[in-house]
PDB file of N, CA and C in Angstrom:
ATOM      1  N   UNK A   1     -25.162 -32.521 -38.013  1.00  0.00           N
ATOM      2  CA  UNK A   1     -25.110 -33.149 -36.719  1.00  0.00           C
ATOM      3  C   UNK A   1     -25.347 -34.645 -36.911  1.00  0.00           C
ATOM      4  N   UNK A   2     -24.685 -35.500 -36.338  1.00  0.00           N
ATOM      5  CA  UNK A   2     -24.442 -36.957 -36.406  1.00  0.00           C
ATOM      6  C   UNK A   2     -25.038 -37.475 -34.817  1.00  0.00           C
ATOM      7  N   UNK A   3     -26.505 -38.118 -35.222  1.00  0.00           N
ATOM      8  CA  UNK A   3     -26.246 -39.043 -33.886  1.00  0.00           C
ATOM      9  C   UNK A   3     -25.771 -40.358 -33.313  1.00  0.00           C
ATOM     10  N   UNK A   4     -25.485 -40.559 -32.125  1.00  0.00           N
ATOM     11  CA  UNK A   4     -24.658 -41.713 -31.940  1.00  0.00           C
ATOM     12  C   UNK A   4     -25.500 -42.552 -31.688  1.00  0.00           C
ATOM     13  N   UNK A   5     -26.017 -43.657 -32.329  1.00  0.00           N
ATOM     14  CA  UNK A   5     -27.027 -44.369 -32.179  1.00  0.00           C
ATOM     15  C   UNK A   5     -26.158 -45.915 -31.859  1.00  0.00           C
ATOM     16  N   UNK A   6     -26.603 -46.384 -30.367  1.00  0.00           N
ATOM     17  CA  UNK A   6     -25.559 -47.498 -30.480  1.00  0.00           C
ATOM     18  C   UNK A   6     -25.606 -48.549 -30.721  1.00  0.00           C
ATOM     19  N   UNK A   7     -26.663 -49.288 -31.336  1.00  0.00           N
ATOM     20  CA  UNK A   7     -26.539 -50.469 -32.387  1.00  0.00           C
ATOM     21  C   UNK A   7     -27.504 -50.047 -33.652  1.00  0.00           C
ATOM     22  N   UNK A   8     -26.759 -49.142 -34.755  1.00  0.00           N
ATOM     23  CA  UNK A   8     -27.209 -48.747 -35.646  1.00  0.00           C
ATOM     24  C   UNK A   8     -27.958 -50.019 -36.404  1.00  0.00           C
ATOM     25  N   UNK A   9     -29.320 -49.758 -36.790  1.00  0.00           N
ATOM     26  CA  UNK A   9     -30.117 -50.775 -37.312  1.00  0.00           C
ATOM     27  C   UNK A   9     -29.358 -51.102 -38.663  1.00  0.00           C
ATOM     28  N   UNK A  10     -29.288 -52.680 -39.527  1.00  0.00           N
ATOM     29  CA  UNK A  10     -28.616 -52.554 -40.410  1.00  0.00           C
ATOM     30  C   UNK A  10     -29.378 -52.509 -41.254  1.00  0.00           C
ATOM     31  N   UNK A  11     -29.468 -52.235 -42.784  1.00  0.00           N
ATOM     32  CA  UNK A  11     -30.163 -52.791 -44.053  1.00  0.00           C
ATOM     33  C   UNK A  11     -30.928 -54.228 -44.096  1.00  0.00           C
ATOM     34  N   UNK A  12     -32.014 -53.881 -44.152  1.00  0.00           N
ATOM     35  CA  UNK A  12     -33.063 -55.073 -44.799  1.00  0.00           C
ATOM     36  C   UNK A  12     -33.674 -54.621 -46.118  1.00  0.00           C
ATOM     37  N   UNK A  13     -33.985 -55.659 -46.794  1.00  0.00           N
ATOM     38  CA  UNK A  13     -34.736 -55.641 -48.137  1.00  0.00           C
ATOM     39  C   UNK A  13     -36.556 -55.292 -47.390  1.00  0.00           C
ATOM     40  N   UNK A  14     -36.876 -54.575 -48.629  1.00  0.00           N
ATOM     41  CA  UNK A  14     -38.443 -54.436 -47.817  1.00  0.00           C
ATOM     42  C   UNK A  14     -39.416 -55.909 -48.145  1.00  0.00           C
ATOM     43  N   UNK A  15     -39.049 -56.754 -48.520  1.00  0.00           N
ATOM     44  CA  UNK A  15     -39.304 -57.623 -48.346  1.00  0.00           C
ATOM     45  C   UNK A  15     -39.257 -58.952 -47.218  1.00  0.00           C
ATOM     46  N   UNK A  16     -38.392 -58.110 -46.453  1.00  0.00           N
ATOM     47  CA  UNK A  16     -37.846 -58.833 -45.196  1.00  0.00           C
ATOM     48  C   UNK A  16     -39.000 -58.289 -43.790  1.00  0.00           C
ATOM     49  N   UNK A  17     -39.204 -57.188 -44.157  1.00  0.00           N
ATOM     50  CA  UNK A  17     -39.975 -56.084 -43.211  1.00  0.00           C
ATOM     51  C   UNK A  17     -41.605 -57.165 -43.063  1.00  0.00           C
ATOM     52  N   UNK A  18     -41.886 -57.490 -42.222  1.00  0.00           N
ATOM     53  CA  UNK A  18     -43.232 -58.255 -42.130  1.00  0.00           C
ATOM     54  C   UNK A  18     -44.450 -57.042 -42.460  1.00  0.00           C
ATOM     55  N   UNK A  19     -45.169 -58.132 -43.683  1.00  0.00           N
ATOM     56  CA  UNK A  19     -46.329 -57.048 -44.167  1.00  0.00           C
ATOM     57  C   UNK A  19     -46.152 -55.215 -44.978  1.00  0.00           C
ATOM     58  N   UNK A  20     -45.007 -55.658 -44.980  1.00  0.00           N
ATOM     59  CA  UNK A  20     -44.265 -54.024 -45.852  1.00  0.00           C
ATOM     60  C   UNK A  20     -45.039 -54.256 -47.123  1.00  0.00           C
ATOM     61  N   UNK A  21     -44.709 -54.626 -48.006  1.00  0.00           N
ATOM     62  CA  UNK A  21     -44.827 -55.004 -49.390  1.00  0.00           C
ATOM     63  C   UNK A  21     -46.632 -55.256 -49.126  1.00  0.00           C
ATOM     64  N   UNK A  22     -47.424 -56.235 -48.492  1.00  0.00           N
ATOM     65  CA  UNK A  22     -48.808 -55.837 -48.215  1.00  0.00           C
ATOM     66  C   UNK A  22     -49.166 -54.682 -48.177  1.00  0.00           C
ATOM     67  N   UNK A  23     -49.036 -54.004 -47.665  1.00  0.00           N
ATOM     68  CA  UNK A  23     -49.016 -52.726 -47.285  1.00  0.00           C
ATOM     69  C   UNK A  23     -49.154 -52.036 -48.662  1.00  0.00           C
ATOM     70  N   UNK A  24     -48.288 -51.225 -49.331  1.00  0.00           N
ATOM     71  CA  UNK A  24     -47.543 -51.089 -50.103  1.00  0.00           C
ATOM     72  C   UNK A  24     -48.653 -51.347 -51.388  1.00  0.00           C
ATOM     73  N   UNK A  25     -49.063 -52.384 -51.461  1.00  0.00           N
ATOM     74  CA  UNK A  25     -49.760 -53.104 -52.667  1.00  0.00           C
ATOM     75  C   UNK A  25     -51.375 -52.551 -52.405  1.00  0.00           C
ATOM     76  N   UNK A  26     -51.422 -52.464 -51.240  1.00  0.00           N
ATOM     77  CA  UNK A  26     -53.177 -51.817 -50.678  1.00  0.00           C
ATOM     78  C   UNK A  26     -52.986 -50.517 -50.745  1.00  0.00           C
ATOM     79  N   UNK A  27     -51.972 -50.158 -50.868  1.00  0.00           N
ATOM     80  CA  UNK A  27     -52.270 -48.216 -50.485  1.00  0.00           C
ATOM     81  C   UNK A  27     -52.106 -48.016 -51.984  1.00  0.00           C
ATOM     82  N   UNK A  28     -51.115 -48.658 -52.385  1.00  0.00           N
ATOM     83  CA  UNK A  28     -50.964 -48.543 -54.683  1.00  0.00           C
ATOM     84  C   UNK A  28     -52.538 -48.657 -55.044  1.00  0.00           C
ATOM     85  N   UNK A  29     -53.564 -49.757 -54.559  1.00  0.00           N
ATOM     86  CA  UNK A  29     -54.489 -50.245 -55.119  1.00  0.00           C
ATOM     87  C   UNK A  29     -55.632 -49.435 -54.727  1.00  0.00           C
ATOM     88  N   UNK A  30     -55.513 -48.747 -53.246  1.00  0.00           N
ATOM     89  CA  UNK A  30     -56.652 -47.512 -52.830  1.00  0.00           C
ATOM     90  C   UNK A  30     -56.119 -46.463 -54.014  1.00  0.00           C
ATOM     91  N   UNK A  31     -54.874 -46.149 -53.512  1.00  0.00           N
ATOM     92  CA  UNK A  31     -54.848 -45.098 -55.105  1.00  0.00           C
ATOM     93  C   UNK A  31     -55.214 -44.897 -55.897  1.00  0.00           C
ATOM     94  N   UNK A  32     -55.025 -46.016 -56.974  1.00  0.00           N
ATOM     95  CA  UNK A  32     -55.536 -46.295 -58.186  1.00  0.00           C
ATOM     96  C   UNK A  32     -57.158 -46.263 -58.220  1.00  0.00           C
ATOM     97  N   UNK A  33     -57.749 -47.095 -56.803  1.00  0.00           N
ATOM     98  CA  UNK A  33     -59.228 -46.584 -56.913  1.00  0.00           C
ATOM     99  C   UNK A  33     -59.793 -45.276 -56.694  1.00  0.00           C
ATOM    100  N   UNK A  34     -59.169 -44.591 -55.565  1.00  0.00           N
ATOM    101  CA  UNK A  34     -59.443 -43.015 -55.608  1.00  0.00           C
ATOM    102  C   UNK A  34     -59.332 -42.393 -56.952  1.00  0.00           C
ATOM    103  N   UNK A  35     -58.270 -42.451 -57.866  1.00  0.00           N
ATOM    104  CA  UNK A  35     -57.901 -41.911 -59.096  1.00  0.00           C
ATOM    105  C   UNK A  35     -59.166 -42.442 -59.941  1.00  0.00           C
ATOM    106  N   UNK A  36     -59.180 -43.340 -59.953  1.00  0.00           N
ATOM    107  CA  UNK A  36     -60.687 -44.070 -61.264  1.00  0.00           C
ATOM    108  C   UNK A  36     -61.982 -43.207 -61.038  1.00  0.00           C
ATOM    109  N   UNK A  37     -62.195 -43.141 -59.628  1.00  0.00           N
ATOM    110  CA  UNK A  37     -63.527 -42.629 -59.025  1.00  0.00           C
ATOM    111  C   UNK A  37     -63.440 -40.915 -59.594  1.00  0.00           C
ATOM    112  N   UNK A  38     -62.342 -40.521 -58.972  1.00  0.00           N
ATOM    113  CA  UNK A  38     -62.202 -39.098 -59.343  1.00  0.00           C
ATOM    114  C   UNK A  38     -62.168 -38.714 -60.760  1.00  0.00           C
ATOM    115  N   UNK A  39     -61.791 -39.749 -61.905  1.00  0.00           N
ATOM    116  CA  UNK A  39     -61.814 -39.528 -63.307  1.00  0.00           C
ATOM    117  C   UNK A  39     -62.897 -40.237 -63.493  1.00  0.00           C
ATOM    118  N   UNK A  40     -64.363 -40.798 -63.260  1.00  0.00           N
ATOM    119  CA  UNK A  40     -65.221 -41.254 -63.290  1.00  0.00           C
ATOM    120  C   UNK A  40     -66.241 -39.935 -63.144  1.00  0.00           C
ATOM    121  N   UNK A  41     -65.866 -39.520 -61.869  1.00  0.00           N
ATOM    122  CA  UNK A  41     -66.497 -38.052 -61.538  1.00  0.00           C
ATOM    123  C   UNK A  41     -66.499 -36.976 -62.374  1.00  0.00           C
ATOM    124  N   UNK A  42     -65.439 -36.692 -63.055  1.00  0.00           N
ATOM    125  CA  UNK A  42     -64.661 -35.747 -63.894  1.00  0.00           C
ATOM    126  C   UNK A  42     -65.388 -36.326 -65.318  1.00  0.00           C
ATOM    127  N   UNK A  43     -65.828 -37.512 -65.736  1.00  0.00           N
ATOM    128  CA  UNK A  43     -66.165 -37.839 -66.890  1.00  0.00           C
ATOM    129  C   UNK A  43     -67.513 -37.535 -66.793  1.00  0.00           C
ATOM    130  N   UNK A  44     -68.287 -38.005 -65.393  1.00  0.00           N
ATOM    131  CA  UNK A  44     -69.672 -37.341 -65.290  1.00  0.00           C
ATOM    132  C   UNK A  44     -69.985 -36.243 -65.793  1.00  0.00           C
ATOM    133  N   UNK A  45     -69.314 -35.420 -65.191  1.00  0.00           N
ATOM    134  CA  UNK A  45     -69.425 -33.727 -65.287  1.00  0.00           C
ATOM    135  C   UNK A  45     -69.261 -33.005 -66.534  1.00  0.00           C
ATOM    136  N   UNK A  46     -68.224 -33.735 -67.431  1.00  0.00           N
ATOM    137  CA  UNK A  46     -67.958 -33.052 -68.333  1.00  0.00           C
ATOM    138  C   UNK A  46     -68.984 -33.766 -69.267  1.00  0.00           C
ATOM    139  N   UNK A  47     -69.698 -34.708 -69.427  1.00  0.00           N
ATOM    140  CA  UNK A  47     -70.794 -35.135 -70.028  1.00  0.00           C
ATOM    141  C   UNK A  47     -72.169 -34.657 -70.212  1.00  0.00           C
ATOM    142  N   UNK A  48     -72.025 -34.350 -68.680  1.00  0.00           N
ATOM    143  CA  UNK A  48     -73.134 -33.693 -68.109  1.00  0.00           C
ATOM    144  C   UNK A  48     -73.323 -31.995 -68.932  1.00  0.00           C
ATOM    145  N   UNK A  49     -72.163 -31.226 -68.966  1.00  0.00           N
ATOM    146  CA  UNK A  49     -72.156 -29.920 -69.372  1.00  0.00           C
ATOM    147  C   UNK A  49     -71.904 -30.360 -70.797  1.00  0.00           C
ATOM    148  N   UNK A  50     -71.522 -31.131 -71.429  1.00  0.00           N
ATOM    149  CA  UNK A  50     -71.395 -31.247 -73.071  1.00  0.00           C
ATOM    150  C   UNK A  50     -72.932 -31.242 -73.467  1.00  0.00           C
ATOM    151  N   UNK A  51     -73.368 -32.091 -72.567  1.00  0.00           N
ATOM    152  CA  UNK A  51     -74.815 -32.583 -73.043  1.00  0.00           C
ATOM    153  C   UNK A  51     -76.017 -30.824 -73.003  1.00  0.00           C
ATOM    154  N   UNK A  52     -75.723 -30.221 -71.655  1.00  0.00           N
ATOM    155  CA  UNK A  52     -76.075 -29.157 -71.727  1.00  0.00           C
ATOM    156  C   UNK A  52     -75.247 -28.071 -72.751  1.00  0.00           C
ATOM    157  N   UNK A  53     -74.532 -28.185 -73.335  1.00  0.00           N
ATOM    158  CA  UNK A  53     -74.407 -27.391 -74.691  1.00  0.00           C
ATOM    159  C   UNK A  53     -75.291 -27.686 -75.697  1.00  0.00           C
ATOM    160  N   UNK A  54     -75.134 -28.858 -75.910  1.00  0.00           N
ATOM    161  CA  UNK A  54     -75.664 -29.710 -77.138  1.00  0.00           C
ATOM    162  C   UNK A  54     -77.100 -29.269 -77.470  1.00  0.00           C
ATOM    163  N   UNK A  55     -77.739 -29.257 -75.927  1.00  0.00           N
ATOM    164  CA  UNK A  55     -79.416 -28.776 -75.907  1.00  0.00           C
ATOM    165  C   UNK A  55     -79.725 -27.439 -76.414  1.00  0.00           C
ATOM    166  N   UNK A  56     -78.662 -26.363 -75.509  1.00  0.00           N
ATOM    167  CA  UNK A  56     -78.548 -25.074 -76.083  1.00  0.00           C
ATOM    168  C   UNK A  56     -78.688 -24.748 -77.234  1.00  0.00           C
ATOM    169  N   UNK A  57     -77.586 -25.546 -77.999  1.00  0.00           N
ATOM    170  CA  UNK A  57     -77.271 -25.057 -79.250  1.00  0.00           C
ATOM    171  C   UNK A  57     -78.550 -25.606 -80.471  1.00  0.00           C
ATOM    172  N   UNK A  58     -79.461 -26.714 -79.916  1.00  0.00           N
ATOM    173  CA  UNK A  58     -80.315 -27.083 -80.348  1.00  0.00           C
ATOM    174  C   UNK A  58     -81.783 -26.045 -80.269  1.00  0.00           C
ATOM    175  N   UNK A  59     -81.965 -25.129 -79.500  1.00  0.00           N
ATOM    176  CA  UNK A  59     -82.896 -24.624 -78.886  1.00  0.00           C
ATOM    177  C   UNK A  59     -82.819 -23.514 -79.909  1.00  0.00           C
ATOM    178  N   UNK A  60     -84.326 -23.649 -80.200  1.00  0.00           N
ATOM    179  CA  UNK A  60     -84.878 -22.113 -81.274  1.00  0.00           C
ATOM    180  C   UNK A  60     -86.070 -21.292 -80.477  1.00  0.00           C
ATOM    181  N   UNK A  61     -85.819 -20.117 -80.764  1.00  0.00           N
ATOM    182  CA  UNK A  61     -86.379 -19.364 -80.563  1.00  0.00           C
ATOM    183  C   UNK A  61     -87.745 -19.130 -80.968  1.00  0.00           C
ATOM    184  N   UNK A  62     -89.357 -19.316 -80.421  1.00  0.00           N
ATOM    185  CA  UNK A  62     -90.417 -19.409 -80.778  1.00  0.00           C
ATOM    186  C   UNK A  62     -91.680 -18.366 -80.099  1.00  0.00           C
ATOM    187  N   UNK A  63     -92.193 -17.485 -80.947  1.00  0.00           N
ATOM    188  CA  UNK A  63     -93.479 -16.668 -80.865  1.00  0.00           C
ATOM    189  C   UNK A  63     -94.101 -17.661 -79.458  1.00  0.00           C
ATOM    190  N   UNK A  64     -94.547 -16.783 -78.380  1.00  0.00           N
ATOM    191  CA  UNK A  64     -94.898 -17.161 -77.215  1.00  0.00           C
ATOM    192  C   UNK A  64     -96.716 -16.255 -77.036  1.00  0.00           C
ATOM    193  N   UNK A  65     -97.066 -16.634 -76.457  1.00  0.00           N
ATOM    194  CA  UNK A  65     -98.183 -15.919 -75.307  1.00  0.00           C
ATOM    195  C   UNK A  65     -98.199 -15.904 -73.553  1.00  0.00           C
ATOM    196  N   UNK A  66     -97.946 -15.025 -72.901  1.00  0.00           N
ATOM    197  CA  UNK A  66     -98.377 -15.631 -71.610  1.00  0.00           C
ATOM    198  C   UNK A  66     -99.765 -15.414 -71.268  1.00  0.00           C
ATOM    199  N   UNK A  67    -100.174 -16.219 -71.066  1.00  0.00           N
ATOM    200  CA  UNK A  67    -101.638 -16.692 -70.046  1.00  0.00           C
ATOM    201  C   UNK A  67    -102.312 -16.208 -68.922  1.00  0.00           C
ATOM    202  N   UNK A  68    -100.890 -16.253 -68.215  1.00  0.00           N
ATOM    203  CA  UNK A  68    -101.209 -15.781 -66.781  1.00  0.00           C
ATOM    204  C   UNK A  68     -99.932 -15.696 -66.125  1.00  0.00           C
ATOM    205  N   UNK A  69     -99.510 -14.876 -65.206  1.00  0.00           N
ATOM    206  CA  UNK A  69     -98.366 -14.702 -64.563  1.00  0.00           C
ATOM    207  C   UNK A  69     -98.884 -14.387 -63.042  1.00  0.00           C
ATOM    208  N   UNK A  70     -97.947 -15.178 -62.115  1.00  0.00           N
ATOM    209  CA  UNK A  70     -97.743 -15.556 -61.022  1.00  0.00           C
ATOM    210  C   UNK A  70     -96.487 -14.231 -60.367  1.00  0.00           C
ATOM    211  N   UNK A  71     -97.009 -13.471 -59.695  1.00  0.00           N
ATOM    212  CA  UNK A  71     -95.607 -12.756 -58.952  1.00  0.00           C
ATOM    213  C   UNK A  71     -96.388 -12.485 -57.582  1.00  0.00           C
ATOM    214  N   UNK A  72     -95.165 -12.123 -56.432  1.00  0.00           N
ATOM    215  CA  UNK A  72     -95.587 -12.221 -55.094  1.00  0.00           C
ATOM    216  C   UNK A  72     -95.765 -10.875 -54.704  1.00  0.00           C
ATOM    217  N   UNK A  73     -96.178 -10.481 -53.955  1.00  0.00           N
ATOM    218  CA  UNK A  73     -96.777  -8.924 -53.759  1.00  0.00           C
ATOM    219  C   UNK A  73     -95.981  -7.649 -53.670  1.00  0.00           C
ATOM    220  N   UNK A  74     -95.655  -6.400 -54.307  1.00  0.00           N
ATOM    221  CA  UNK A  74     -94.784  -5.698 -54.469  1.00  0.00           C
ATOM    222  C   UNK A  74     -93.409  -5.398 -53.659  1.00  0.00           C
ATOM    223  N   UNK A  75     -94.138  -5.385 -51.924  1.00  0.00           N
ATOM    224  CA  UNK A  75     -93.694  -5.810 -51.109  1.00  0.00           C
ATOM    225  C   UNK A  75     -91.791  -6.642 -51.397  1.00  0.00           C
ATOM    226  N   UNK A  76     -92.852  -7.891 -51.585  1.00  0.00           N
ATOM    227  CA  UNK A  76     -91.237  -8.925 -51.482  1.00  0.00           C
ATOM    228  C   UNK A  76     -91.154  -9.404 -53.033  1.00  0.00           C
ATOM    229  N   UNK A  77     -91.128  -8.681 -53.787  1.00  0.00           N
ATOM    230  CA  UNK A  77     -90.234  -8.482 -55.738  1.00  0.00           C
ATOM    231  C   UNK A  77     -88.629  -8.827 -55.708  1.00  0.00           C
ATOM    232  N   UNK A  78     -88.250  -8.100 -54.505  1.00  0.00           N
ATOM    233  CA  UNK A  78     -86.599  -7.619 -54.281  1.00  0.00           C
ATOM    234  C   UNK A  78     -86.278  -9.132 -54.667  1.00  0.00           C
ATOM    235  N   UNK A  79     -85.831  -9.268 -55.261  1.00  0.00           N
ATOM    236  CA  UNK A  79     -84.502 -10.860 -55.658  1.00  0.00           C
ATOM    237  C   UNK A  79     -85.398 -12.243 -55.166  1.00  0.00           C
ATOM    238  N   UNK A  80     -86.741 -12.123 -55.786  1.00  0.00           N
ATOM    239  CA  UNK A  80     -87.651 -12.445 -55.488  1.00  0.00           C
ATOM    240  C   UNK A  80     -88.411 -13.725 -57.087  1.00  0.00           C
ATOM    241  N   UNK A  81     -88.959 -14.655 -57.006  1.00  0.00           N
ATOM    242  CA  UNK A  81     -88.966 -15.726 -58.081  1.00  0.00           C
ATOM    243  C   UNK A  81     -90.393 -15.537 -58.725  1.00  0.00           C
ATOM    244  N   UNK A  82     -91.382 -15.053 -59.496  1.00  0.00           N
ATOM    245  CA  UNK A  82     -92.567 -15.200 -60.433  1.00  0.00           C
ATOM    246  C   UNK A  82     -92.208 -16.312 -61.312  1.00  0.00           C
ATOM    247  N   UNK A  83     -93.859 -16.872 -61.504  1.00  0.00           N
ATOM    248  CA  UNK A  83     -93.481 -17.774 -62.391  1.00  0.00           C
ATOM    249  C   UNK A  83     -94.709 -17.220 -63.446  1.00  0.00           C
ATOM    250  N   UNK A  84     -95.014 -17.964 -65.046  1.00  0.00           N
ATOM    251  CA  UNK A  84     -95.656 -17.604 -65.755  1.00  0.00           C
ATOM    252  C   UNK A  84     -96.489 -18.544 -66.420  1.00  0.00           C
ATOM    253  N   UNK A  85     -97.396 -18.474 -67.185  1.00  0.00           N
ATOM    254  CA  UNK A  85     -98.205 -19.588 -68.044  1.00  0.00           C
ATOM    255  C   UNK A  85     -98.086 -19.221 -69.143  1.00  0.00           C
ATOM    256  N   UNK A  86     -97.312 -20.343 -70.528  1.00  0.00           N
ATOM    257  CA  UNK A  86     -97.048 -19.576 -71.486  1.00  0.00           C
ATOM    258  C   UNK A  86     -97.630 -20.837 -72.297  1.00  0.00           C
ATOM    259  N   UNK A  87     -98.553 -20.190 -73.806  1.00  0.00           N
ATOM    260  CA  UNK A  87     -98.814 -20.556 -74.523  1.00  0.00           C
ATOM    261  C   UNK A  87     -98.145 -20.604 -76.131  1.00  0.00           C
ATOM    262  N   UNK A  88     -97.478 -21.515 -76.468  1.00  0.00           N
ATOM    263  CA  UNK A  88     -96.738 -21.340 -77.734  1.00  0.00           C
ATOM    264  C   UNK A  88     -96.987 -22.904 -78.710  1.00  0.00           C
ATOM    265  N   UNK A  89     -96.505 -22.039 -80.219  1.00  0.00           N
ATOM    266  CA  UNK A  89     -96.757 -23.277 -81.232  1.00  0.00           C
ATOM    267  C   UNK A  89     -95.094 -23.033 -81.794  1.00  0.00           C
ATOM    268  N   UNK A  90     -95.430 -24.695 -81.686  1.00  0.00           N
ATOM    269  CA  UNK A  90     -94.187 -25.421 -82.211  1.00  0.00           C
ATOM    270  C   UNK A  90     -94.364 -26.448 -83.209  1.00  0.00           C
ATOM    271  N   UNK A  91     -93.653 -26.639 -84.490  1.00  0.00           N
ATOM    272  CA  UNK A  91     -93.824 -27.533 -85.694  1.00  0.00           C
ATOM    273  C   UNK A  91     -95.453 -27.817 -85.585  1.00  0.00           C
ATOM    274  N   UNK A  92     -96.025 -26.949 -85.273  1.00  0.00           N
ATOM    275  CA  UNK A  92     -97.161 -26.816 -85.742  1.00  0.00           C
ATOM    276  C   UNK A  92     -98.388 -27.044 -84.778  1.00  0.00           C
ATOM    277  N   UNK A  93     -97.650 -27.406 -83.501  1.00  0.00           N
ATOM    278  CA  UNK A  93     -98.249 -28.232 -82.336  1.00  0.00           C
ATOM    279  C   UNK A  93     -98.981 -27.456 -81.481  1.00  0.00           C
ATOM    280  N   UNK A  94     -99.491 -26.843 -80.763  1.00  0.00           N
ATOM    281  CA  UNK A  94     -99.585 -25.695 -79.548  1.00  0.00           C
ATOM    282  C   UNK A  94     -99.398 -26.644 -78.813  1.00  0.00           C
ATOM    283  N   UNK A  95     -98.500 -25.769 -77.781  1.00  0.00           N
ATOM    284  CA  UNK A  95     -98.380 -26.140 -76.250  1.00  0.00           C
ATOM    285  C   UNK A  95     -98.428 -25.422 -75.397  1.00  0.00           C
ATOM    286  N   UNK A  96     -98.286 -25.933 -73.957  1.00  0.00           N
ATOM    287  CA  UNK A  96     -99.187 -24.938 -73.062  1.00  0.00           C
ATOM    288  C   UNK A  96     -97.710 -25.551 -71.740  1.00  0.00           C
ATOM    289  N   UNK A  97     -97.451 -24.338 -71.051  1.00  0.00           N
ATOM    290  CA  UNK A  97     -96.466 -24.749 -70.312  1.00  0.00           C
ATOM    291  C   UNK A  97     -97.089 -24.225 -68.822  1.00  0.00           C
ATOM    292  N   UNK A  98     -96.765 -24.766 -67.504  1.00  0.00           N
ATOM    293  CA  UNK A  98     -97.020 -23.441 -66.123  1.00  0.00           C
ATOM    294  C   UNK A  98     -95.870 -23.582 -65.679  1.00  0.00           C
ATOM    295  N   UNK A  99     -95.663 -22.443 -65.116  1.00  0.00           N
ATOM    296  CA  UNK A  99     -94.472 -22.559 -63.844  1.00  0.00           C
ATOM    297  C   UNK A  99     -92.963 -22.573 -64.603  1.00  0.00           C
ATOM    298  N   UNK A 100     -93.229 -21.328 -65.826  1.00  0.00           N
ATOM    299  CA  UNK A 100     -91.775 -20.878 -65.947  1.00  0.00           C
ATOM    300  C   UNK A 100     -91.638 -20.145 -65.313  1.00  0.00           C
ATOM    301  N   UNK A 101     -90.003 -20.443 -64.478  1.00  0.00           N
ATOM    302  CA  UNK A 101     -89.909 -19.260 -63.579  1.00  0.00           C
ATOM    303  C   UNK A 101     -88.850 -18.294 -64.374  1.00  0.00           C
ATOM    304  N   UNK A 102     -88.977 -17.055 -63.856  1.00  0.00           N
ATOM    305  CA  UNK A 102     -88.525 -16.116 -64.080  1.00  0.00           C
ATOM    306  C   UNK A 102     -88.625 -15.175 -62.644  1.00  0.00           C
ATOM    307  N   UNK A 103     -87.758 -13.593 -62.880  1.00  0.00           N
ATOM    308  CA  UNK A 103     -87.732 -12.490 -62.127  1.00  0.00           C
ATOM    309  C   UNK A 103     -89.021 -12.240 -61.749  1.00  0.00           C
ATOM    310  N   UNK A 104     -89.457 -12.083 -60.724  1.00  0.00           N
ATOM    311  CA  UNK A 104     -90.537 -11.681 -59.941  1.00  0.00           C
ATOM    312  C   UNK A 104     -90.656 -10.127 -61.059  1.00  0.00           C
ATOM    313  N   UNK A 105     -89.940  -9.244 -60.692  1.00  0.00           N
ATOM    314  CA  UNK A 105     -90.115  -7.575 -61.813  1.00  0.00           C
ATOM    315  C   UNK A 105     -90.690  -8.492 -62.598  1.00  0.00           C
ATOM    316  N   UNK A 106     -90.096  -8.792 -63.418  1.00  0.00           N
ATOM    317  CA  UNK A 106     -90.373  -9.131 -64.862  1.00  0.00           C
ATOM    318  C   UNK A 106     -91.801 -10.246 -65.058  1.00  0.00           C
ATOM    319  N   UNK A 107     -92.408 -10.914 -64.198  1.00  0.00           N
ATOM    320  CA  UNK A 107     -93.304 -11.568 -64.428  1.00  0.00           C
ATOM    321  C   UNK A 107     -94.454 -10.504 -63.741  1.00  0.00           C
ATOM    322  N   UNK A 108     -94.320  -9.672 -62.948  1.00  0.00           N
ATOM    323  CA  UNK A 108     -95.049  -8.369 -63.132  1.00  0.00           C
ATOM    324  C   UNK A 108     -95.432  -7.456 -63.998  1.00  0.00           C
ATOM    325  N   UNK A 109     -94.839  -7.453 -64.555  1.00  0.00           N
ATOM    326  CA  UNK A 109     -94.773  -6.828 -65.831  1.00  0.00           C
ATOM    327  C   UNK A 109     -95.259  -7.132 -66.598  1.00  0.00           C
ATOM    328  N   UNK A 110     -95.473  -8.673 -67.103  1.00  0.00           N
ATOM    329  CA  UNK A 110     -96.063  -9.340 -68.489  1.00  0.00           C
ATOM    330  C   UNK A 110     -97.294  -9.517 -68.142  1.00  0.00           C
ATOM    331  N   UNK A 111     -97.832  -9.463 -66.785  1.00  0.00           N
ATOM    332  CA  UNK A 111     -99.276  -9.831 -66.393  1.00  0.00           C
ATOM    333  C   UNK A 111     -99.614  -8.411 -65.946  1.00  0.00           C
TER     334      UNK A 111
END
């Protein structure tokens, strides 16, 4: 279908168009900043979780004591947070930690 438009607009350069090309140059340049921010974000994150491997894979396994354990009354256990007091030696050091949390069951259990 063809409409009859009766003084068909003719060809201009978009340079002719007032503020086209402005335009044009601010929405290219928001772009480009949305894109930086979002690969800025994306570089965070993946830094962030490299770095949490790195720790992982660093982390040994060490002979513990608990002290004392913290759980809330049998009652409310169900999907429920205990925490513990744990005593352990490291390169030779003792240390003394509170408030690892763990499963409410399970910090019942150790105390």
């Amino acid at each position: 279908m063809q409409l009859a438009i009766p003084h068909a607009p003719r060809r201009v350069r978009l340079a002719q168009v007032p503020g086209a090309v402005a335009r044009l140059v601010r929405g290219a340049l928001l772009g480009l900043g949305v894109m930086a921010l979002l690969g800025l974000g994306a570089a965070w994150v993946g830094r962030f979780f490299v770095e949490e491997q790195r720790f992982a894979a660093r982390a040994e396994e060490v002979e513990a004591r608990v002290a004392r354990s913290h759980a809330p009354p049998p009652s409310a256990r169900e999907d429920a947070e205990g925490t513990l007091d744990v005593l352990y030696t490291f390169a030779d050091v003792e240390h003394s930690v509170a408030g690892v949390r763990t499963r409410a069951d399970f910090a019942a259990g150790l105390g």
